[in-house]
JSON list of C-alpha atoms in Angstrom, two decimals:
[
{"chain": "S", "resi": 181, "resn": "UNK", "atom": "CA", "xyz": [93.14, 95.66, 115.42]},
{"chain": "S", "resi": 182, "resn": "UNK", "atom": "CA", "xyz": [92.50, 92.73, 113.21]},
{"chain": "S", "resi": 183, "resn": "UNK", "atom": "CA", "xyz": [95.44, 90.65, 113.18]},
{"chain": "S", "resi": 184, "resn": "UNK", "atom": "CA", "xyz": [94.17, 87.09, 111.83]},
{"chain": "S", "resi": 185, "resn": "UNK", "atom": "CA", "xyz": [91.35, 85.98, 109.53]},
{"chain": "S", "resi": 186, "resn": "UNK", "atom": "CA", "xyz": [90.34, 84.64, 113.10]},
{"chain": "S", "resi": 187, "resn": "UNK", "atom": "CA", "xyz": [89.76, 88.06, 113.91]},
{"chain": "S", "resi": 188, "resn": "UNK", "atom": "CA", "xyz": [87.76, 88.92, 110.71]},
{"chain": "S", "resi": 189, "resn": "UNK", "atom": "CA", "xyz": [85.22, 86.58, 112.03]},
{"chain": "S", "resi": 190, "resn": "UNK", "atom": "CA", "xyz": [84.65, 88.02, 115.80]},
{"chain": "S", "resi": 191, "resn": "UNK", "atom": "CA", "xyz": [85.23, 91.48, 113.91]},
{"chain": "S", "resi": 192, "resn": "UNK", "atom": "CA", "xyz": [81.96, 90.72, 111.63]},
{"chain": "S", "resi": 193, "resn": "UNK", "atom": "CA", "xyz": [80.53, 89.40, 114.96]},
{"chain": "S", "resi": 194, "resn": "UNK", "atom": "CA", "xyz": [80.90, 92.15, 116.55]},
{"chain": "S", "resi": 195, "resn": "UNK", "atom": "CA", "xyz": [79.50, 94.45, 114.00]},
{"chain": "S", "resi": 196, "resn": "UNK", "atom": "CA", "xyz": [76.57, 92.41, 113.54]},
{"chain": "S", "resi": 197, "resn": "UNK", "atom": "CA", "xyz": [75.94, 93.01, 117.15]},
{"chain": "S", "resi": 198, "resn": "UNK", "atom": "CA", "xyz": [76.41, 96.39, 117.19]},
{"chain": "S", "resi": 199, "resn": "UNK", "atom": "CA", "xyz": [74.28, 97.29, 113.86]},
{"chain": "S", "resi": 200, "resn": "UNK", "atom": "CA", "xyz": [71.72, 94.47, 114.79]},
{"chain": "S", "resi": 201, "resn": "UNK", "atom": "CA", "xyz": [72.84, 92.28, 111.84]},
{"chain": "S", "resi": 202, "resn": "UNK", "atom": "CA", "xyz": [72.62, 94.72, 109.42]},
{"chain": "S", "resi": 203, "resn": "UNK", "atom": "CA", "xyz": [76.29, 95.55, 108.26]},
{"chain": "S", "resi": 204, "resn": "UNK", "atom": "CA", "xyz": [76.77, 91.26, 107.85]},
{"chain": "S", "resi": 205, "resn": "UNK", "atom": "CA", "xyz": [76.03, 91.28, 104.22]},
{"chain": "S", "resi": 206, "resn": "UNK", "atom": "CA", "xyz": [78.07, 94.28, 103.82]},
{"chain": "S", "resi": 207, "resn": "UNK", "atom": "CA", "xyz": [81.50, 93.25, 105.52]},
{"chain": "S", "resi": 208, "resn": "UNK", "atom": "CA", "xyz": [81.29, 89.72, 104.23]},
{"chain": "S", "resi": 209, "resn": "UNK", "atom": "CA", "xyz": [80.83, 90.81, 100.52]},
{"chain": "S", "resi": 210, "resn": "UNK", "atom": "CA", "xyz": [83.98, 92.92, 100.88]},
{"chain": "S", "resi": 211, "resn": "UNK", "atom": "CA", "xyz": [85.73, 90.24, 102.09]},
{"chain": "S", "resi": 212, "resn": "UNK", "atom": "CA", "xyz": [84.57, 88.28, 98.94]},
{"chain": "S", "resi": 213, "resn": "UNK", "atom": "CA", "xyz": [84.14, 85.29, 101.45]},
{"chain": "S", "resi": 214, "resn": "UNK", "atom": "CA", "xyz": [81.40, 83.44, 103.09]},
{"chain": "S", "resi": 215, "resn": "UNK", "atom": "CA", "xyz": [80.19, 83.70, 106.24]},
{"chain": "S", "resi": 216, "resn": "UNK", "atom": "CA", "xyz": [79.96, 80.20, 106.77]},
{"chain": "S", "resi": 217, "resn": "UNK", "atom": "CA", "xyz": [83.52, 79.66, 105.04]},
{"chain": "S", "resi": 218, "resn": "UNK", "atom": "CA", "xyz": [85.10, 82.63, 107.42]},
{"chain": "S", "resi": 219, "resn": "UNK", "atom": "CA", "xyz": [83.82, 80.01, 110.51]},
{"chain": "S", "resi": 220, "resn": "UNK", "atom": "CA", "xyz": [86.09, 77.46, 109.33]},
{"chain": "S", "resi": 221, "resn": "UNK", "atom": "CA", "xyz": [88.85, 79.58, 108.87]},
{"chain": "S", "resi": 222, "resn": "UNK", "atom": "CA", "xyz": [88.61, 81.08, 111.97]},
{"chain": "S", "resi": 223, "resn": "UNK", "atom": "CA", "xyz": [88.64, 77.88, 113.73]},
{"chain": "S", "resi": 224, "resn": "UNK", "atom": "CA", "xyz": [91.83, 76.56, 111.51]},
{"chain": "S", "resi": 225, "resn": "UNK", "atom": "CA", "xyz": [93.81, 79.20, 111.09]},
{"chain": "S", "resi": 226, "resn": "UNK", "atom": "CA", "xyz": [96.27, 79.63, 113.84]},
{"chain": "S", "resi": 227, "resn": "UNK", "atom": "CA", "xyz": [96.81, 75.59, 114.24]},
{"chain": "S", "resi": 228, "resn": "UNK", "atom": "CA", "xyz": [97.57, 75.78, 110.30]},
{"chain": "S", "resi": 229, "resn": "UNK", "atom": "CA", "xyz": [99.98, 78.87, 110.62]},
{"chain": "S", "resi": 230, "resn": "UNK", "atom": "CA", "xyz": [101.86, 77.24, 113.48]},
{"chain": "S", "resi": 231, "resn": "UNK", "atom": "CA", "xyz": [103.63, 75.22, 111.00]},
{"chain": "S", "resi": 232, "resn": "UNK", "atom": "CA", "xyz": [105.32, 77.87, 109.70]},
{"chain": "S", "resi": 233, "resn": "UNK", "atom": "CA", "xyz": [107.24, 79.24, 112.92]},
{"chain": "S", "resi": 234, "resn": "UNK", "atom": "CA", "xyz": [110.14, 76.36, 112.09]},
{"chain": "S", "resi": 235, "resn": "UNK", "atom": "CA", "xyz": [110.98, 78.25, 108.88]},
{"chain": "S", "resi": 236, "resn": "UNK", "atom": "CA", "xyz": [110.89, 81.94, 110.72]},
{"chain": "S", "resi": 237, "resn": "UNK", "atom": "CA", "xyz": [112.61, 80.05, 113.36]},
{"chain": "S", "resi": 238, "resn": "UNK", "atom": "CA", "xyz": [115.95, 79.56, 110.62]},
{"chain": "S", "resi": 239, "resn": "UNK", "atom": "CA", "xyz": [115.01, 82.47, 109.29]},
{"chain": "S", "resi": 240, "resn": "UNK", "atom": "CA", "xyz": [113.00, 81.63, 105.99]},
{"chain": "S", "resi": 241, "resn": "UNK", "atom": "CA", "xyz": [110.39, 83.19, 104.64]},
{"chain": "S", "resi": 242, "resn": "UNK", "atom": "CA", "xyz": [106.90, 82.17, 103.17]},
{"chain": "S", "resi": 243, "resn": "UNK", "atom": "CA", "xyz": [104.68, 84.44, 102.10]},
{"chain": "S", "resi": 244, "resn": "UNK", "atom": "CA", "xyz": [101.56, 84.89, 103.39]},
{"chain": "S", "resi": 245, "resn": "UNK", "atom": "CA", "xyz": [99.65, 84.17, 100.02]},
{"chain": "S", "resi": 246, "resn": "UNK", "atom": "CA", "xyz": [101.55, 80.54, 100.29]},
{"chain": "S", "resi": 247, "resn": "UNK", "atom": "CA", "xyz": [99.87, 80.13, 103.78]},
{"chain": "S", "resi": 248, "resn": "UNK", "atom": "CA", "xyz": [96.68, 80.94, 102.63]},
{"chain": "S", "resi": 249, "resn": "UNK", "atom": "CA", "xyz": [96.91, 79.36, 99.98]},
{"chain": "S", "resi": 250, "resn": "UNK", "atom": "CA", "xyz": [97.29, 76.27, 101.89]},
{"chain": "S", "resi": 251, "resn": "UNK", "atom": "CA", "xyz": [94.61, 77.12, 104.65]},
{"chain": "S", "resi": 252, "resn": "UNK", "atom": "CA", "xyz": [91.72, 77.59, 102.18]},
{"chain": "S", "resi": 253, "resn": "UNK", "atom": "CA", "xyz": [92.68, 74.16, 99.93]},
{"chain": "S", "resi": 254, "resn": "UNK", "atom": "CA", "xyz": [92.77, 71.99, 102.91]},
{"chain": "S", "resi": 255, "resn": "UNK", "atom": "CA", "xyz": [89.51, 73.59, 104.34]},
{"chain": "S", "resi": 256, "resn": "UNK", "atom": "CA", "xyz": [88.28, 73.39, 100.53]},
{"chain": "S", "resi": 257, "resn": "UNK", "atom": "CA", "xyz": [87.12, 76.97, 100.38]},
{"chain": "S", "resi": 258, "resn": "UNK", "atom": "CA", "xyz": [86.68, 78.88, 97.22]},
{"chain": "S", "resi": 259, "resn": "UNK", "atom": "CA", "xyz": [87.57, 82.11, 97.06]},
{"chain": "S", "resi": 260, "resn": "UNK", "atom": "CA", "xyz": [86.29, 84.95, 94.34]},
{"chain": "S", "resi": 261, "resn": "UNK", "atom": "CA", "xyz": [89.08, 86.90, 94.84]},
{"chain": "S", "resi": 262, "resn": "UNK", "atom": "CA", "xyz": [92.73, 86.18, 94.26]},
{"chain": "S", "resi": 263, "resn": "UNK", "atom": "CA", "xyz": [95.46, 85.08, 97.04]},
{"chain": "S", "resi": 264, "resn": "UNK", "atom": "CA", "xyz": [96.86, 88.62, 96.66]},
{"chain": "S", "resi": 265, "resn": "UNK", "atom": "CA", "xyz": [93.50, 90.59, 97.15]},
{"chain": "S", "resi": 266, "resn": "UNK", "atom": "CA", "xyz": [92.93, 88.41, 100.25]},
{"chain": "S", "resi": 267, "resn": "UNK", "atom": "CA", "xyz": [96.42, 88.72, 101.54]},
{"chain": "S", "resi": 268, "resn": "UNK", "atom": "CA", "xyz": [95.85, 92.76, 101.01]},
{"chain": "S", "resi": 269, "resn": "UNK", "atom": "CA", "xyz": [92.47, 93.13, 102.67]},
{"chain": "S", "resi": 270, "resn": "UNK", "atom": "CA", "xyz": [94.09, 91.13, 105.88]},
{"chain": "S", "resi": 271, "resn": "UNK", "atom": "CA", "xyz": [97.63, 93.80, 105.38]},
{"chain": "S", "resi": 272, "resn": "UNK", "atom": "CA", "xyz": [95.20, 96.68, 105.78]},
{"chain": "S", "resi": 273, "resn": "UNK", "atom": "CA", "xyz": [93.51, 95.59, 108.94]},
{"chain": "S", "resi": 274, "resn": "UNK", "atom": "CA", "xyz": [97.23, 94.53, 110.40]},
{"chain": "S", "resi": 275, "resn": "UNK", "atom": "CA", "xyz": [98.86, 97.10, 111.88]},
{"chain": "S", "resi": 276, "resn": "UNK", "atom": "CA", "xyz": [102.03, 95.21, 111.20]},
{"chain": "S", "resi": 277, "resn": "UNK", "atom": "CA", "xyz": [104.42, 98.77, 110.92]},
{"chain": "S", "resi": 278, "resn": "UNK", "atom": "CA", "xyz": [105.05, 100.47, 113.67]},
{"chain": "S", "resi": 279, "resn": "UNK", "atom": "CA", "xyz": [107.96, 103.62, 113.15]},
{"chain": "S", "resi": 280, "resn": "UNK", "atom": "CA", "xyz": [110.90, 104.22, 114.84]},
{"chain": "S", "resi": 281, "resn": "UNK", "atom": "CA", "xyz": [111.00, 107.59, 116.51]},
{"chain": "S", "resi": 282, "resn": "UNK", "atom": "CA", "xyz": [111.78, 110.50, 114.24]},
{"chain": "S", "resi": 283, "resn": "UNK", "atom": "CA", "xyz": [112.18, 108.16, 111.68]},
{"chain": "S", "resi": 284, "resn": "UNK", "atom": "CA", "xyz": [109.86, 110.84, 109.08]},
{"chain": "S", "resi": 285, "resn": "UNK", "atom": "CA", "xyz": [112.96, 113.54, 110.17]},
{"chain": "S", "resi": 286, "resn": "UNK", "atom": "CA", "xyz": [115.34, 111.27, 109.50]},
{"chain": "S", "resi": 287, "resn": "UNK", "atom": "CA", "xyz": [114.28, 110.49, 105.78]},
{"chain": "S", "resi": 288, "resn": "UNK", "atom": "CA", "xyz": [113.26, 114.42, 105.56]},
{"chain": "S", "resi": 289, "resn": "UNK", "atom": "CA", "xyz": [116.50, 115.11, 106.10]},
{"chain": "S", "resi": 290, "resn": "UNK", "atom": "CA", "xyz": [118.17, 112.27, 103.98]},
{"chain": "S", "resi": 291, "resn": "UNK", "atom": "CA", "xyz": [116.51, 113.39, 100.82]},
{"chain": "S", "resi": 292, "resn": "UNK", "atom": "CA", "xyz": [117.36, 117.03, 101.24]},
{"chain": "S", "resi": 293, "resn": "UNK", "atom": "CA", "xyz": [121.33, 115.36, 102.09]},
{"chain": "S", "resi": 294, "resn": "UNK", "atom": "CA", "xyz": [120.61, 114.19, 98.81]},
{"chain": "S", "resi": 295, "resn": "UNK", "atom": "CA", "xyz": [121.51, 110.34, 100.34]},
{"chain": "S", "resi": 296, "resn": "UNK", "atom": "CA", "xyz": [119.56, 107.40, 98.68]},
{"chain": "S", "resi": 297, "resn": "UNK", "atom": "CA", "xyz": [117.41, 105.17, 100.45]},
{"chain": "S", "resi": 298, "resn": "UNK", "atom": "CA", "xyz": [115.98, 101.77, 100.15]},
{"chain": "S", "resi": 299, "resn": "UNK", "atom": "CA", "xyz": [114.67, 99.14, 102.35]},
{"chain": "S", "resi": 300, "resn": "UNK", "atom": "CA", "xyz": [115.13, 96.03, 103.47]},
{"chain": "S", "resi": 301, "resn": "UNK", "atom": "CA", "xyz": [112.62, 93.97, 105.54]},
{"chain": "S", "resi": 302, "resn": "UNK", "atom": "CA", "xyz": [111.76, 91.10, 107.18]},
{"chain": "S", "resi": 303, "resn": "UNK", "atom": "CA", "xyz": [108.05, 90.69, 106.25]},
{"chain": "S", "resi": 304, "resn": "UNK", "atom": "CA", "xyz": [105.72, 87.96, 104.86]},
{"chain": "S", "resi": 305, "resn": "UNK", "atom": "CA", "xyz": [103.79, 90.16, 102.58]},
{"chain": "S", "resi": 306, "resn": "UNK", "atom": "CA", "xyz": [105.03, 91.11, 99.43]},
{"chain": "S", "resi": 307, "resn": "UNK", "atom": "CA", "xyz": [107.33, 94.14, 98.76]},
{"chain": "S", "resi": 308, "resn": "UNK", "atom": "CA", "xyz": [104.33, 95.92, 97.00]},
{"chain": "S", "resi": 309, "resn": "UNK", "atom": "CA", "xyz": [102.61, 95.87, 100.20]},
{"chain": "S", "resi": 310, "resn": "UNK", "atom": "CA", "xyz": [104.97, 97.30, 101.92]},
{"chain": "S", "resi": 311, "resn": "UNK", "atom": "CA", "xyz": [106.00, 99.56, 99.47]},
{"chain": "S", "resi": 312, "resn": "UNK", "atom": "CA", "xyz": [102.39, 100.81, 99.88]},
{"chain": "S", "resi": 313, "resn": "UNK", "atom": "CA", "xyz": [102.22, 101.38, 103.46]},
{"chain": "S", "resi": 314, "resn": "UNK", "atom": "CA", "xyz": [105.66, 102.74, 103.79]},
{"chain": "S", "resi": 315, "resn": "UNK", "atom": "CA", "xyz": [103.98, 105.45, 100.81]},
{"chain": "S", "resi": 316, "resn": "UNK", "atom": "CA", "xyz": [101.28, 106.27, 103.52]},
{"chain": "S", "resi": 317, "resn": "UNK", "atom": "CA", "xyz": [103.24, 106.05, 106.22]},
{"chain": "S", "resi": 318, "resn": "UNK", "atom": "CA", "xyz": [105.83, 108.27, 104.76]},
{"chain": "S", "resi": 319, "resn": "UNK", "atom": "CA", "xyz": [104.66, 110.19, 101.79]},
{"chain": "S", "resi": 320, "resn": "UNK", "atom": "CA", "xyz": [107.62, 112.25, 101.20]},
{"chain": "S", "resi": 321, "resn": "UNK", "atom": "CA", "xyz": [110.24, 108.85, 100.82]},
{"chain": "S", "resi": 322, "resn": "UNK", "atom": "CA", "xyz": [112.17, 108.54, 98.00]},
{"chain": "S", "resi": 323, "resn": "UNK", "atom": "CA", "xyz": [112.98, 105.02, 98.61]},
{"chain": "S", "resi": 324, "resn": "UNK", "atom": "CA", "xyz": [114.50, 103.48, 95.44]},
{"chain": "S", "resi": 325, "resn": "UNK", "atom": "CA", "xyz": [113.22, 100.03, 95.99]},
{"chain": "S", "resi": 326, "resn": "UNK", "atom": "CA", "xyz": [111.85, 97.73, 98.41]},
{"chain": "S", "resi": 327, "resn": "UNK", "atom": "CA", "xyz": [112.96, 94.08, 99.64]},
{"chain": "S", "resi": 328, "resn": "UNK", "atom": "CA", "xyz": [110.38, 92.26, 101.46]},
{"chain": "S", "resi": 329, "resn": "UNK", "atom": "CA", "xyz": [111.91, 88.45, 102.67]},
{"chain": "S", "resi": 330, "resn": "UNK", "atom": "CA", "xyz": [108.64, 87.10, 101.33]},
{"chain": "S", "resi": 331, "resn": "UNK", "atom": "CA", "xyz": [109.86, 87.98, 98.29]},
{"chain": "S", "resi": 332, "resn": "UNK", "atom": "CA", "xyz": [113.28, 86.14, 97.97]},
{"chain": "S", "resi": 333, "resn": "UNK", "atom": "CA", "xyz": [112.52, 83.00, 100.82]},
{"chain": "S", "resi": 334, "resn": "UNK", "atom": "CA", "xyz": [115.54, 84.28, 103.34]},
{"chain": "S", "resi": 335, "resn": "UNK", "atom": "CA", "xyz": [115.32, 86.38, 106.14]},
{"chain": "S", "resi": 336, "resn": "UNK", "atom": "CA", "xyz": [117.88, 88.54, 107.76]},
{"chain": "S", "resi": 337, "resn": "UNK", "atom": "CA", "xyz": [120.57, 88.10, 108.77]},
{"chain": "S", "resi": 338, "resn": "UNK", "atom": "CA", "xyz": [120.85, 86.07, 105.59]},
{"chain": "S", "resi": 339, "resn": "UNK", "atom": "CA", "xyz": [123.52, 87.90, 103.69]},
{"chain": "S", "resi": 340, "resn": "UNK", "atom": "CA", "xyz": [121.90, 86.78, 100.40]},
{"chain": "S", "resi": 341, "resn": "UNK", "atom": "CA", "xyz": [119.09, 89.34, 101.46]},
{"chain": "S", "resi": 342, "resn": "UNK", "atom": "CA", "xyz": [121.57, 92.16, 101.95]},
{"chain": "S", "resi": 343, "resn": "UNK", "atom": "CA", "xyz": [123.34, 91.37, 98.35]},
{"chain": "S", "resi": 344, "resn": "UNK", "atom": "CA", "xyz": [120.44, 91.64, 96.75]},
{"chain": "S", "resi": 345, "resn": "UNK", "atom": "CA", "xyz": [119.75, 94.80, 97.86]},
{"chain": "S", "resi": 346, "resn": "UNK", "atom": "CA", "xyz": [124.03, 95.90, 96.77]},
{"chain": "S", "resi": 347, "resn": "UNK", "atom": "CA", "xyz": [122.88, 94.48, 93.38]},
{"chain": "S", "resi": 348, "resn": "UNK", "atom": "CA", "xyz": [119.86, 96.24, 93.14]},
{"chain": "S", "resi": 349, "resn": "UNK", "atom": "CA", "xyz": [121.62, 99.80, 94.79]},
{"chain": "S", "resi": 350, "resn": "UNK", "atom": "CA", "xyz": [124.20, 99.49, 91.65]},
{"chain": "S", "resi": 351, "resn": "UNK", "atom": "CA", "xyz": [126.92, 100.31, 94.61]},
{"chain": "S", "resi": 352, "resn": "UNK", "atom": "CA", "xyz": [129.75, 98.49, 96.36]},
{"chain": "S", "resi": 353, "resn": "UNK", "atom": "CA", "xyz": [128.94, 97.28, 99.83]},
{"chain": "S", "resi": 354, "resn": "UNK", "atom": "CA", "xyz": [132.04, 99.57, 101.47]},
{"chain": "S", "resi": 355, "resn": "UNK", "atom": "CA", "xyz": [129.74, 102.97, 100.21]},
{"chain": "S", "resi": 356, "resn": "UNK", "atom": "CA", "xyz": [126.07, 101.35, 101.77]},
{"chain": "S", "resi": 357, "resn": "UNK", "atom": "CA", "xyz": [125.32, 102.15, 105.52]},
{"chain": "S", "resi": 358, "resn": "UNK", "atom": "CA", "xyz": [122.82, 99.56, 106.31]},
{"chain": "S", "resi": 359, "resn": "UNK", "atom": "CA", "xyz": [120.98, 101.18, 109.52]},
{"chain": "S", "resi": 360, "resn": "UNK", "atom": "CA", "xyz": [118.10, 98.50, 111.92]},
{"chain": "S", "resi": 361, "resn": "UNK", "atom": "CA", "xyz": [115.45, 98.77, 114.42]},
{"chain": "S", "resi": 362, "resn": "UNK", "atom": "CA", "xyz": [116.68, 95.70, 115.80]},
{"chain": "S", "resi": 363, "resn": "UNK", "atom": "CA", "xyz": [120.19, 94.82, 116.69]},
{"chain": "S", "resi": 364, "resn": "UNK", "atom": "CA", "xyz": [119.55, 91.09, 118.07]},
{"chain": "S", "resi": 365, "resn": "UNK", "atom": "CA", "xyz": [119.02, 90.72, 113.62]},
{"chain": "S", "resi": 366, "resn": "UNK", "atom": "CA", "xyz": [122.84, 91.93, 113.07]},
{"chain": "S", "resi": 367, "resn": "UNK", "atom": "CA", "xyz": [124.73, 89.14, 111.29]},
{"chain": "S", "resi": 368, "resn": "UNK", "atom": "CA", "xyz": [126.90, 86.75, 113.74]}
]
């Protein structure tokens, strides 16, 4: 499971290998990148994104487009594609979602309770993203929108994160049952 753009590189490695060089080409024209430009990322990337645990740390957000952003100017690589295409190529190779347990039942049953649904997430890719993945992953949700932290620069806990998503429900907090996969996140 590609993780990093790290990984893209021993990934295209590895396929060379296997397909004697011949899927190379291939892999790094979807990637819109290089070969020679996905060495020096690769070799970057995780000393460059290690600047960024301070702000998860307090529980900020930067979105990953920022951090590549930032990676490819100070390793002076041009890209073809946009920040976003590159920050959706590297979302479909991360398995970044794993579901809870029943969770598909749950939301089954929800819509048929006729009880609306949203989300709110810590994650550095944008709310489209996720909105897309949550689409795959559940294809019968009727989520009414999507909060990704990336989005608004605060994390939960944050209670700014949490209002946003009252605003955007169009409901007072007492009538929104806000439900985790995590209880260490639960405001203090």
């Amino acid at each position: 499971m590609i993780q990093t753009l790290a990984e893209v590189l021993e990934r295209i490695k590895e396929l060379e290998t296997e397909n004697e060089g011949v899927i190379s080409r291939r892999t790094a024209y979807r990637y819109k990148v290089y070969y020679d430009e996905l060495k020096k990322v690769g070799e970057r990337d995780d000393e460059i994104f290690g600047i960024f645990d301070l702000c998860r740390e307090n529980r900020f957000e930067i979105p990953v487009k920022n951090k590549l952003r930032l990676l490819f100017d100070l390793l002076e690589i041009q890209l073809s594609i946009s920040l976003d295409e590159v920050a959706k190529i590297e979302w479909e190779e991360d398995p970044v979602i794993e579901t809870v347990n029943h969770a598909a039942d749950l939301l089954h049953w929800l819509n048929g309770a006729k009880i609306r649904t949203a989300v709110i997430s810590n994650c550095d890719y944008s709310g489209n993203l996720l909105q897309e993945k949550l689409n795959k992953i559940f294809p019968e949700n009727q989520f009414e929108f999507v909060i990704a932290s990336s989005d608004y620069g605060v994390m939960k806990p944050n209670r700014y994160i949490f209002q946003a998503g009252i605003v955007k429900s169009g409901l007072e907090a007492k009538d929104i049952w806000y439900v985790g996969d995590k209880v260490e996140l639960g405001e203090k």
